[in-house]
Coordinates of C-alpha atoms in Angstrom, one line a residue:
M1 CA -32.3 -51.2 4.8
P2 CA -29.8 -48.2 4.7
E3 CA -31.4 -45.4 5.4
N4 CA -29.8 -43.1 1.9
S5 CA -32.7 -40.5 2.0
P6 CA -34.6 -39.4 4.9
A7 CA -37.5 -41.6 5.4
T8 CA -39.9 -38.9 6.7
D9 CA -40.6 -35.4 6.4
S10 CA -39.2 -35.3 10.3
R11 CA -35.5 -32.9 10.4
E12 CA -35.2 -35.3 13.6
H13 CA -33.4 -38.2 14.5
T14 CA -32.8 -40.7 18.1
H15 CA -31.3 -43.5 17.5
R16 CA -28.7 -45.6 21.0
Y17 CA -25.8 -45.5 18.7
L18 CA -24.5 -43.2 16.6
I19 CA -21.2 -44.1 13.8
I20 CA -19.4 -41.3 12.1
G21 CA -17.5 -42.8 9.0
A22 CA -18.5 -45.4 6.9
G23 CA -14.4 -46.3 6.2
P24 CA -13.7 -49.7 7.3
A25 CA -14.7 -49.5 10.9
G26 CA -17.8 -47.7 10.8
L27 CA -18.8 -50.3 8.6
Q28 CA -17.2 -53.2 10.4
L29 CA -19.1 -50.9 13.8
S30 CA -21.6 -51.4 12.2
Y31 CA -21.8 -55.5 10.9
F32 CA -22.1 -56.2 14.7
L33 CA -24.1 -53.1 16.1
D34 CA -26.5 -55.1 13.0
R35 CA -26.8 -59.0 14.3
A36 CA -26.7 -57.5 18.2
G37 CA -30.4 -56.2 16.7
A38 CA -28.8 -52.3 18.2
D39 CA -30.6 -49.2 17.1
Y40 CA -28.2 -47.9 15.6
L41 CA -27.2 -45.6 12.1
T42 CA -23.7 -44.6 10.6
L43 CA -23.6 -41.2 8.5
E44 CA -20.9 -40.8 6.5
R45 CA -20.2 -37.5 4.2
E46 CA -19.2 -38.6 0.9
D47 CA -21.5 -41.4 -0.9
A48 CA -19.7 -44.2 -0.8
P49 CA -18.1 -45.7 1.9
G50 CA -14.6 -45.9 2.4
G51 CA -13.6 -42.3 1.4
F52 CA -9.6 -41.9 2.9
F53 CA -9.0 -44.8 0.0
R54 CA -10.4 -42.9 -3.0
R55 CA -7.0 -40.6 -2.4
F56 CA -4.9 -42.5 -0.5
P57 CA -2.1 -44.3 -1.0
R58 CA -1.5 -41.4 -3.3
H59 CA 0.2 -44.5 -5.7
R60 CA -3.3 -46.9 -5.2
R61 CA -1.8 -49.1 -4.4
L62 CA -1.7 -50.9 -0.1
I63 CA 1.0 -51.7 2.3
S64 CA -1.5 -53.4 4.0
L65 CA -0.5 -57.6 3.0
N66 CA -3.3 -59.8 1.2
K67 CA -1.5 -63.5 1.4
V68 CA -4.2 -65.5 -0.7
N69 CA -1.5 -68.4 -0.9
T70 CA -1.2 -70.8 2.5
T71 CA -1.1 -74.3 3.1
E72 CA -3.8 -73.7 5.8
K73 CA -7.5 -74.7 5.7
D74 CA -9.1 -72.8 8.6
P75 CA -10.7 -69.8 7.7
E76 CA -9.5 -68.2 11.0
I77 CA -6.1 -68.0 10.2
L78 CA -6.0 -67.3 7.3
L79 CA -7.3 -64.4 8.9
R80 CA -3.5 -64.3 9.8
W81 CA -2.3 -63.0 7.0
D82 CA -5.4 -62.0 5.1
W83 CA -5.3 -57.9 6.3
N84 CA -8.1 -56.5 3.9
S85 CA -11.2 -58.3 4.8
L86 CA -13.3 -57.3 7.5
L87 CA -14.6 -59.7 10.4
N88 CA -18.1 -61.2 8.9
D89 CA -20.6 -64.6 8.5
S90 CA -20.5 -64.8 4.8
P91 CA -17.0 -66.7 2.9
G92 CA -17.7 -64.7 -0.2
L93 CA -16.8 -61.3 1.1
L94 CA -13.4 -62.4 2.3
F95 CA -10.2 -59.6 0.5
P96 CA -8.7 -62.5 -1.7
N97 CA -12.2 -63.0 -3.6
Y98 CA -12.0 -59.2 -4.8
S99 CA -8.0 -58.6 -5.4
R100 CA -5.1 -61.4 -5.8
E101 CA -1.9 -59.1 -5.5
Y102 CA -0.3 -59.8 -2.2
F103 CA 0.4 -55.6 -1.7
P104 CA -3.4 -54.5 -3.5
A105 CA -4.6 -51.8 -5.5
A106 CA -6.9 -49.0 -3.1
D107 CA -10.1 -49.3 -5.9
D108 CA -10.4 -53.5 -4.6
L109 CA -10.6 -52.4 -1.5
L110 CA -13.0 -49.7 -2.4
R111 CA -15.2 -52.5 -4.2
Y112 CA -14.8 -54.4 -1.3
L113 CA -16.7 -52.2 1.1
A114 CA -18.9 -50.9 -1.5
D115 CA -20.2 -54.9 -1.3
F116 CA -20.2 -55.0 2.2
Q117 CA -22.3 -52.3 2.7
R118 CA -24.9 -53.9 0.4
E119 CA -25.1 -57.0 1.0
H120 CA -25.4 -57.1 4.9
A121 CA -27.7 -54.5 4.3
L122 CA -25.9 -51.8 6.2
N123 CA -27.5 -48.5 8.1
V124 CA -25.8 -46.7 6.7
R125 CA -26.4 -42.6 5.2
Y126 CA -24.6 -41.2 2.5
S127 CA -23.9 -38.2 1.5
T128 CA -24.5 -36.7 5.4
A129 CA -21.8 -34.6 6.4
V130 CA -21.3 -34.2 9.7
D131 CA -20.9 -30.2 10.6
R132 CA -21.4 -30.1 14.4
V133 CA -20.8 -32.5 17.3
E134 CA -22.5 -30.2 20.8
K135 CA -23.1 -32.6 24.2
V136 CA -26.6 -32.1 25.8
D137 CA -28.0 -32.9 28.9
G138 CA -26.3 -36.8 28.6
R139 CA -26.7 -37.1 25.1
F140 CA -23.9 -37.0 21.4
V141 CA -26.8 -34.7 19.4
V142 CA -25.4 -33.6 15.9
H143 CA -25.7 -31.6 13.1
S144 CA -25.5 -31.8 9.9
G145 CA -27.3 -29.5 7.4
D146 CA -30.8 -28.8 8.6
E147 CA -30.9 -31.9 10.4
V148 CA -30.2 -33.6 13.7
F149 CA -29.1 -36.6 15.4
R150 CA -29.4 -37.9 18.7
A151 CA -27.7 -40.3 20.7
E152 CA -26.9 -41.4 24.2
C153 CA -23.5 -43.0 22.2
L154 CA -21.4 -42.4 20.0
I155 CA -18.4 -43.8 17.8
V156 CA -16.0 -41.5 16.2
A157 CA -14.8 -43.6 13.2
T158 CA -13.9 -40.8 10.8
G159 CA -10.8 -41.4 10.2
W160 CA -7.8 -38.9 9.3
G161 CA -8.6 -36.0 8.6
G162 CA -6.2 -34.1 6.7
P163 CA -2.4 -33.8 6.9
H164 CA -0.4 -33.6 9.1
I165 CA 1.4 -30.6 9.2
P166 CA 4.9 -28.8 11.2
D167 CA 5.8 -25.8 12.6
I168 CA 8.7 -25.2 10.6
P169 CA 9.0 -21.8 8.1
G170 CA 8.3 -21.9 5.5
I171 CA 6.7 -24.9 5.5
E172 CA 3.6 -23.7 3.2
L173 CA 6.2 -23.9 0.9
A174 CA 6.1 -27.5 0.2
S175 CA 3.9 -29.4 -2.4
G176 CA 1.7 -31.7 0.2
Y177 CA 1.6 -35.1 0.1
E178 CA -1.9 -35.0 -0.1
D179 CA -1.7 -33.1 -3.7
V180 CA 1.5 -33.4 -5.6
T181 CA 1.6 -35.3 -8.4
T182 CA 2.0 -39.0 -8.3
S183 CA 4.2 -38.4 -12.0
G184 CA 7.6 -39.2 -11.4
E185 CA 8.8 -37.6 -14.7
E186 CA 7.9 -34.4 -13.6
F187 CA 10.8 -34.3 -11.9
T188 CA 13.6 -35.2 -14.3
G189 CA 16.7 -34.5 -13.6
K190 CA 15.7 -31.7 -10.5
R191 CA 16.9 -32.2 -6.2
V192 CA 14.1 -33.3 -4.8
L193 CA 13.8 -32.5 -0.8
I194 CA 11.3 -34.9 0.8
I195 CA 10.7 -33.8 4.3
G196 CA 9.6 -37.0 6.1
K197 CA 10.6 -40.8 6.5
G198 CA 7.6 -42.6 7.2
N199 CA 5.9 -44.9 4.5
S200 CA 4.0 -42.4 2.4
A201 CA 7.6 -40.4 1.9
F202 CA 9.3 -43.8 0.5
E203 CA 6.2 -43.8 -1.2
T204 CA 6.2 -40.3 -2.8
A205 CA 10.3 -41.5 -2.7
Q206 CA 10.0 -44.5 -4.8
A207 CA 7.8 -42.9 -7.6
L208 CA 10.8 -39.8 -7.9
L209 CA 13.7 -43.0 -8.5
P210 CA 14.0 -43.2 -11.8
H211 CA 13.7 -39.6 -12.9
A212 CA 15.3 -37.4 -9.9
A213 CA 18.7 -35.9 -9.8
I214 CA 19.3 -36.1 -6.4
I215 CA 16.2 -36.8 -3.9
H216 CA 17.0 -36.3 0.0
M217 CA 14.7 -37.6 2.4
A218 CA 15.1 -35.1 5.9
S219 CA 13.5 -35.8 9.8
P220 CA 15.2 -35.8 13.0
S221 CA 14.8 -39.7 14.3
P222 CA 15.7 -41.9 11.7
V223 CA 14.2 -44.1 9.4
K224 CA 12.9 -46.9 11.5
L225 CA 12.2 -50.1 9.4
A226 CA 9.5 -52.8 9.8
W227 CA 11.5 -55.6 9.7
T228 CA 13.1 -54.1 13.4
S229 CA 10.2 -52.9 15.2
K230 CA 7.9 -55.3 14.0
H231 CA 5.7 -52.3 13.7
P232 CA 3.6 -53.1 10.0
G233 CA 3.6 -49.2 9.6
H234 CA 7.1 -48.0 10.5
V235 CA 8.8 -48.5 6.8
R236 CA 8.0 -52.0 5.0
G237 CA 10.7 -53.3 2.4
Q238 CA 8.8 -52.6 -0.6
Y239 CA 10.5 -49.1 0.3
G240 CA 14.1 -50.8 0.2
S241 CA 15.1 -48.8 -3.1
L242 CA 16.3 -45.8 -1.8
L243 CA 18.1 -47.0 0.7
D244 CA 20.1 -49.2 -1.4
S245 CA 20.6 -46.5 -3.0
Y246 CA 22.0 -44.0 -0.8
W247 CA 24.2 -46.2 0.9
F248 CA 25.1 -47.1 -2.8
K249 CA 26.4 -42.9 -2.9
T250 CA 23.7 -42.5 -6.1
L251 CA 23.5 -38.8 -5.0
H252 CA 20.7 -39.6 -2.8
A253 CA 20.2 -39.2 1.1
V254 CA 18.7 -39.9 4.1
L255 CA 19.0 -36.8 6.6
E256 CA 19.0 -37.2 10.8
C257 CA 18.3 -33.4 10.6
Q258 CA 16.0 -30.4 11.9
I259 CA 14.7 -27.8 8.7
D260 CA 14.8 -24.8 10.5
R261 CA 14.1 -23.1 7.7
I262 CA 12.5 -23.7 4.0
W263 CA 12.8 -20.3 1.8
R264 CA 12.5 -19.6 -1.5
E265 CA 15.3 -18.0 -4.0
G266 CA 14.3 -17.0 -8.5
D267 CA 13.0 -21.1 -8.9
V268 CA 16.0 -22.3 -6.1
F269 CA 14.5 -23.0 -3.3
K270 CA 16.8 -22.5 0.4
T271 CA 16.5 -25.3 3.4
S272 CA 19.2 -24.3 6.7
I273 CA 18.9 -27.5 8.4
T274 CA 21.0 -28.5 11.7
Y275 CA 21.9 -32.4 12.3
T276 CA 21.1 -33.9 15.2
L277 CA 23.6 -36.6 14.7
A278 CA 26.0 -34.3 13.6
Q279 CA 26.7 -32.5 17.1
G280 CA 24.6 -29.5 16.3
E281 CA 26.1 -29.3 12.5
Q282 CA 24.3 -26.6 10.5
A283 CA 24.1 -26.3 6.8
L284 CA 22.8 -24.7 3.7
L285 CA 20.3 -27.2 0.9
E286 CA 19.5 -25.8 -2.3
Y287 CA 16.3 -28.3 -4.5
D288 CA 13.9 -27.7 -7.1
A289 CA 11.1 -29.0 -5.6
V290 CA 10.4 -29.9 -1.3
I291 CA 7.8 -32.5 -0.4
R292 CA 6.1 -33.1 2.3
C293 CA 5.3 -36.7 3.8
T294 CA 4.3 -36.1 7.2
G295 CA 1.4 -38.4 7.9
F296 CA -2.1 -36.8 9.2
T297 CA -4.1 -36.0 12.7
M298 CA -7.2 -36.6 13.8
D299 CA -10.5 -33.2 12.4
G300 CA -11.4 -32.1 16.0
G301 CA -13.2 -29.6 14.6
I302 CA -16.8 -31.0 14.9
F303 CA -16.8 -30.8 18.3
D304 CA -18.2 -27.8 20.3
E305 CA -17.2 -27.6 23.9
S306 CA -18.7 -29.3 25.6
C307 CA -17.7 -32.1 24.2
A308 CA -13.8 -31.6 23.1
P309 CA -11.6 -35.1 23.3
E310 CA -8.5 -34.0 24.5
R311 CA -5.4 -35.5 22.7
A312 CA -2.9 -38.4 22.8
P313 CA 0.8 -36.5 22.9
G314 CA 0.9 -35.1 19.9
G315 CA -1.7 -33.5 19.0
R316 CA -2.5 -36.0 16.1
I317 CA -4.9 -39.0 17.7
P318 CA -7.1 -39.0 20.3
A319 CA -6.6 -39.8 24.2
I320 CA -8.5 -42.2 25.3
R321 CA -9.1 -45.3 27.8
P322 CA -8.2 -48.9 27.5
D323 CA -12.2 -49.2 26.7
F324 CA -12.1 -47.3 24.2
Q325 CA -13.6 -44.4 25.1
S326 CA -12.5 -40.7 25.0
A327 CA -10.6 -40.1 28.5
N328 CA -12.6 -37.1 29.2
V329 CA -15.9 -37.4 27.1
D330 CA -18.7 -40.0 28.4
G331 CA -19.9 -41.8 26.5
L332 CA -17.6 -41.2 23.4
Y333 CA -15.2 -43.2 21.8
F334 CA -13.3 -43.9 18.4
A335 CA -12.9 -46.3 16.2
G336 CA -9.9 -47.8 13.6
T337 CA -6.8 -45.8 12.8
L338 CA -8.0 -43.3 16.5
M339 CA -7.8 -46.1 18.4
Q340 CA -4.3 -46.7 18.2
A341 CA -3.1 -44.2 21.1
R342 CA -3.0 -46.8 23.8
D343 CA -0.7 -49.3 21.2
F344 CA 1.2 -46.5 19.1
K345 CA 3.6 -47.8 16.9
K346 CA 3.9 -51.5 18.3
A347 CA 0.7 -54.0 17.6
S348 CA -2.1 -52.6 14.6
S349 CA -4.6 -50.8 15.5
A350 CA -4.2 -48.2 12.8
F351 CA -4.3 -51.6 10.7
I352 CA -7.5 -53.4 9.4
D353 CA -6.3 -56.4 10.4
G354 CA -5.6 -55.3 14.0
F355 CA -9.1 -53.1 14.9
R356 CA -10.8 -55.0 13.3
Y357 CA -11.1 -57.4 16.7
N358 CA -10.3 -54.2 18.8
L359 CA -14.0 -53.3 17.6
R360 CA -15.8 -56.6 17.6
T361 CA -14.4 -55.9 21.9
L362 CA -16.0 -52.3 21.8
A363 CA -19.3 -53.9 20.1
A364 CA -18.9 -56.3 23.1
L365 CA -18.1 -53.9 25.6
L366 CA -20.6 -51.0 24.6
A367 CA -23.8 -54.0 24.3
E368 CA -22.6 -54.7 28.5
R369 CA -23.1 -50.5 28.9
Y370 CA -26.4 -50.2 27.1
E371 CA -28.1 -52.9 26.5
D372 CA -27.3 -54.5 29.7
A373 CA -25.4 -57.8 28.5
P374 CA -22.8 -59.1 30.1
L375 CA -19.5 -60.7 28.6
A376 CA -18.7 -63.9 27.4
R377 CA -17.1 -66.0 29.3
H378 CA -16.0 -69.8 29.1
V379 CA -15.3 -71.5 32.5
V380 CA -11.7 -73.9 33.0
P381 CA -11.3 -75.6 35.4
A382 CA -9.0 -75.5 37.8
N383 CA -5.9 -77.3 37.8
P384 CA -2.7 -76.7 35.7
D385 CA -4.0 -79.3 32.6
A386 CA -7.2 -77.2 31.8
L387 CA -5.7 -73.7 32.5
A388 CA -2.3 -75.4 29.8
A389 CA -4.6 -76.6 27.4
T390 CA -7.1 -74.1 26.5
M391 CA -3.7 -71.8 26.7
L392 CA -2.4 -73.7 24.2
E393 CA -5.8 -73.4 21.5
R394 CA -6.0 -70.0 21.7
A395 CA -3.1 -68.8 21.3
N396 CA -1.9 -71.6 18.5
H397 CA -5.4 -70.2 16.7
S398 CA -6.5 -66.8 18.0
S399 CA -6.1 -64.5 14.9
A400 CA -7.2 -61.9 17.4
L401 CA -4.2 -62.4 19.1
W402 CA -1.8 -62.9 16.4
T403 CA -2.3 -59.3 15.1
Q404 CA -2.9 -57.8 18.0
F405 CA 0.1 -58.5 19.8
E406 CA 1.4 -57.2 23.2
Y407 CA -1.9 -55.8 23.2
L408 CA -4.9 -57.9 22.8
A409 CA -5.1 -61.0 25.9
D410 CA -7.2 -63.9 27.0
A411 CA -7.3 -63.0 30.7
Y412 CA -8.5 -65.8 33.4
V413 CA -9.7 -64.8 36.3
L414 CA -10.5 -67.3 39.8
E415 CA -13.8 -66.6 40.4
K416 CA -13.9 -67.5 44.4
A417 CA -17.5 -69.3 44.9
S418 CA -16.9 -71.6 41.6
G419 CA -13.4 -72.2 42.5
N420 CA -12.7 -72.0 38.7
F421 CA -11.3 -69.1 35.7
Q422 CA -13.4 -68.2 33.5
R423 CA -12.0 -66.9 30.3
Y424 CA -12.7 -63.2 28.9
E425 CA -11.7 -63.8 25.0
D426 CA -9.0 -60.6 23.1
L427 CA -9.5 -57.6 26.0
P428 CA -7.3 -54.9 25.5
E429 CA -3.9 -56.2 28.8
D430 CA -4.6 -52.8 30.2
Y431 CA -8.8 -53.2 30.4
A432 CA -8.6 -56.4 31.6
A433 CA -6.2 -55.2 34.6
E434 CA -8.1 -52.5 35.6
R435 CA -11.5 -53.7 35.2
F436 CA -10.4 -57.2 37.2
A437 CA -8.1 -55.2 39.6
G438 CA -10.1 -56.5 43.0
E439 CA -9.8 -60.3 42.2
A440 CA -6.9 -62.2 43.7
L441 CA -5.6 -64.3 40.9
M442 CA -5.2 -63.5 36.9
F443 CA -3.6 -64.5 34.3
T444 CA -3.0 -63.1 30.6
V445 CA -2.1 -64.5 28.0
T446 CA -0.9 -62.6 25.1
L447 CA 1.9 -63.3 22.0
R448 CA 5.2 -61.0 22.4
W449 CA 7.8 -59.7 20.4
G450 CA 11.1 -60.3 21.7
R451 CA 13.4 -57.2 22.7
Q452 CA 13.9 -54.6 19.9
D453 CA 18.0 -53.6 19.9
Y454 CA 19.8 -56.6 17.9
G455 CA 22.5 -55.7 16.4
D456 CA 21.3 -57.3 13.5
V457 CA 17.9 -58.7 13.3
F458 CA 19.3 -61.3 10.9
A459 CA 21.8 -62.6 12.6
I460 CA 19.7 -64.2 16.4
E461 CA 21.9 -65.7 18.6
R462 CA 19.3 -68.9 19.9
H463 CA 19.2 -70.1 22.7
P464 CA 15.9 -73.3 21.9
T465 CA 15.7 -74.3 25.9
P466 CA 12.8 -72.8 27.9
D467 CA 15.0 -72.5 30.8
R468 CA 15.3 -69.6 28.5
A469 CA 12.8 -69.2 26.7
E470 CA 12.2 -65.4 27.7
E471 CA 14.9 -65.1 25.3
S472 CA 12.9 -65.4 22.0
A473 CA 12.9 -62.7 19.4
F474 CA 9.6 -64.5 17.2
L475 CA 6.4 -64.2 18.6
H476 CA 5.6 -66.5 21.1
P477 CA 3.3 -66.8 24.0
V478 CA 3.6 -65.0 27.4
I479 CA 1.4 -65.5 30.2
R480 CA 1.3 -63.0 33.5
V481 CA 0.2 -63.5 36.7
W482 CA -2.2 -60.7 38.2
R483 CA -3.4 -60.4 42.3
N484 CA -5.1 -57.8 43.7
G485 CA -3.9 -55.4 40.5
E486 CA -1.3 -56.4 40.6
Q487 CA 1.5 -58.4 38.0
V488 CA 3.7 -60.3 40.1
A489 CA 4.8 -63.6 37.4
E490 CA 5.5 -64.2 34.3
R491 CA 6.0 -67.3 31.8
H492 CA 7.3 -66.5 28.2
L493 CA 6.8 -70.2 26.5
L494 CA 9.8 -70.8 23.6
E495 CA 9.4 -69.3 20.2
D496 CA 7.7 -71.5 17.6
L497 CA 8.6 -71.6 13.5
Q498 CA 5.7 -72.7 12.2
A499 CA 3.9 -70.8 15.3
R500 CA 2.6 -74.4 16.7
W501 CA 3.3 -74.3 20.2
L502 CA 2.6 -77.8 21.1
D503 CA 5.8 -79.4 22.2
P504 CA 5.9 -81.3 25.1
V505 CA 8.1 -80.8 25.8
R506 CA 9.2 -77.1 24.9
H507 CA 5.8 -75.8 25.1
V508 CA 2.5 -77.7 27.4
E509 CA 5.5 -79.5 30.4
P510 CA 6.9 -75.9 31.4
L511 CA 3.2 -74.2 31.0
C512 CA 1.6 -76.4 33.5
R513 CA 4.7 -76.7 35.5
F514 CA 4.5 -72.6 35.8
L515 CA 0.8 -73.0 36.0
G516 CA 0.5 -75.0 39.0
E517 CA 3.1 -72.9 41.4
Q518 CA 0.6 -70.8 40.8
L519 CA -1.8 -72.9 41.9
R520 CA -0.9 -74.0 45.4
P521 CA -3.9 -75.0 47.9
G522 CA -4.2 -73.5 51.0
D523 CA -3.6 -70.2 50.9
D524 CA -6.0 -66.9 50.2
R525 CA -5.7 -67.7 45.9
L526 CA -7.8 -70.8 45.3
P527 CA -10.1 -73.1 47.4
A528 CA -8.7 -76.9 49.2
G529 CA -9.1 -78.9 45.9
H530 CA -8.6 -77.6 43.3
S531 CA -4.6 -78.0 42.1

């Protein structure tokens, strides 16, 4: 039963696992730990789950897709286009039952999260704010008011802690995305500078577009469009109106510049800038309003020096090891958007549709470490046909490999004693490479995009022959060969419009041939008789 209030008069609580934060990540990990019968408790400072989504996005429309109508019936494949559901065993607790909209409302996600916690009876204590975390004698001690919680393992799932404020003289004069009015009418006829070019900046600009006289969006780097980078966190297509208006010469503009200083003279904001793509040209611009939309950062203020986690480059997220553990604090793990450092701006670890699979893997890794429960694995005979069949079945069916492209992988590790392969599913590829570095032979299977630098992503010339599969632009399977921790070979399979890699000539035969070349009997890689 959820622990919404202290069950006893004791102000001391001890658990094996302690999760801080009951957003989507905290609830997802709670679910996996709960189903495993683990001793865990989740602490949430607010009185309901998903506090971040009570305020953000400001205009209350998510950018996570909710594709309800498809031709597929398989629940696993349907998750590829359902970016908001948490993994669970209840058919009714899927997000499409809460909204039919392609870009759903944030309030629908809040309803979903509340039902998820309640129906699964997850052990969450609400209205329990964490004041301080320390590590004493190898255990974590978490302080909340006059209560103390102790745990062997601490998982931080707090999400973003607050706005990222760039180091610009005068930045305090700008209104923050977190506070600025959402009423575009208040900017009618005004000249507006928006600092930033991410989704929050474009979300803000979209609301101002019918009203503001001039909108300038500024950052040192060019706009990164999701259809070019294939990263869902870059600017999405629904925010293209501002870009249209720029090129149609309506006075709105997107500036690549360094903002050197902001100051106020009367009712006007003066801004000095240096263009980054114009040989250092400088300009002085005037605005009626300045809005800061520069993203968010983690809150590290709860950690004392005994367990302060290192930050990844840029300082906004924690640095983590391949197993999602803090780079410098043993037993401290991160969940949700805070576990994106190793696939930053690549796969989807920053979003529900990605980190739900990371957390399934993390739960298994925690069970192995703290409960002596071995990782699940499947025996696959060491012959090309059997290996190819299971590799293609997984590539065609798995939503984890689909969503966490270029990050999560299936690892096929040759077991010398039996001569068979052991298949481990949904491991970060860098974790598999590190964990099995001492093995003579391992295959990893991921889905990957082609290169990023196409001149026009809507006019890509294709070469649909198996011997040029590495030129595939769309998502496609890639099999890598590792020997004693070093990657030594790689095979791409041709892209397919329907994402069905089953064609005998285009997919099956090339893969079988490649695997056969790697499984030569008579050497130290494989026992004789396995070919």
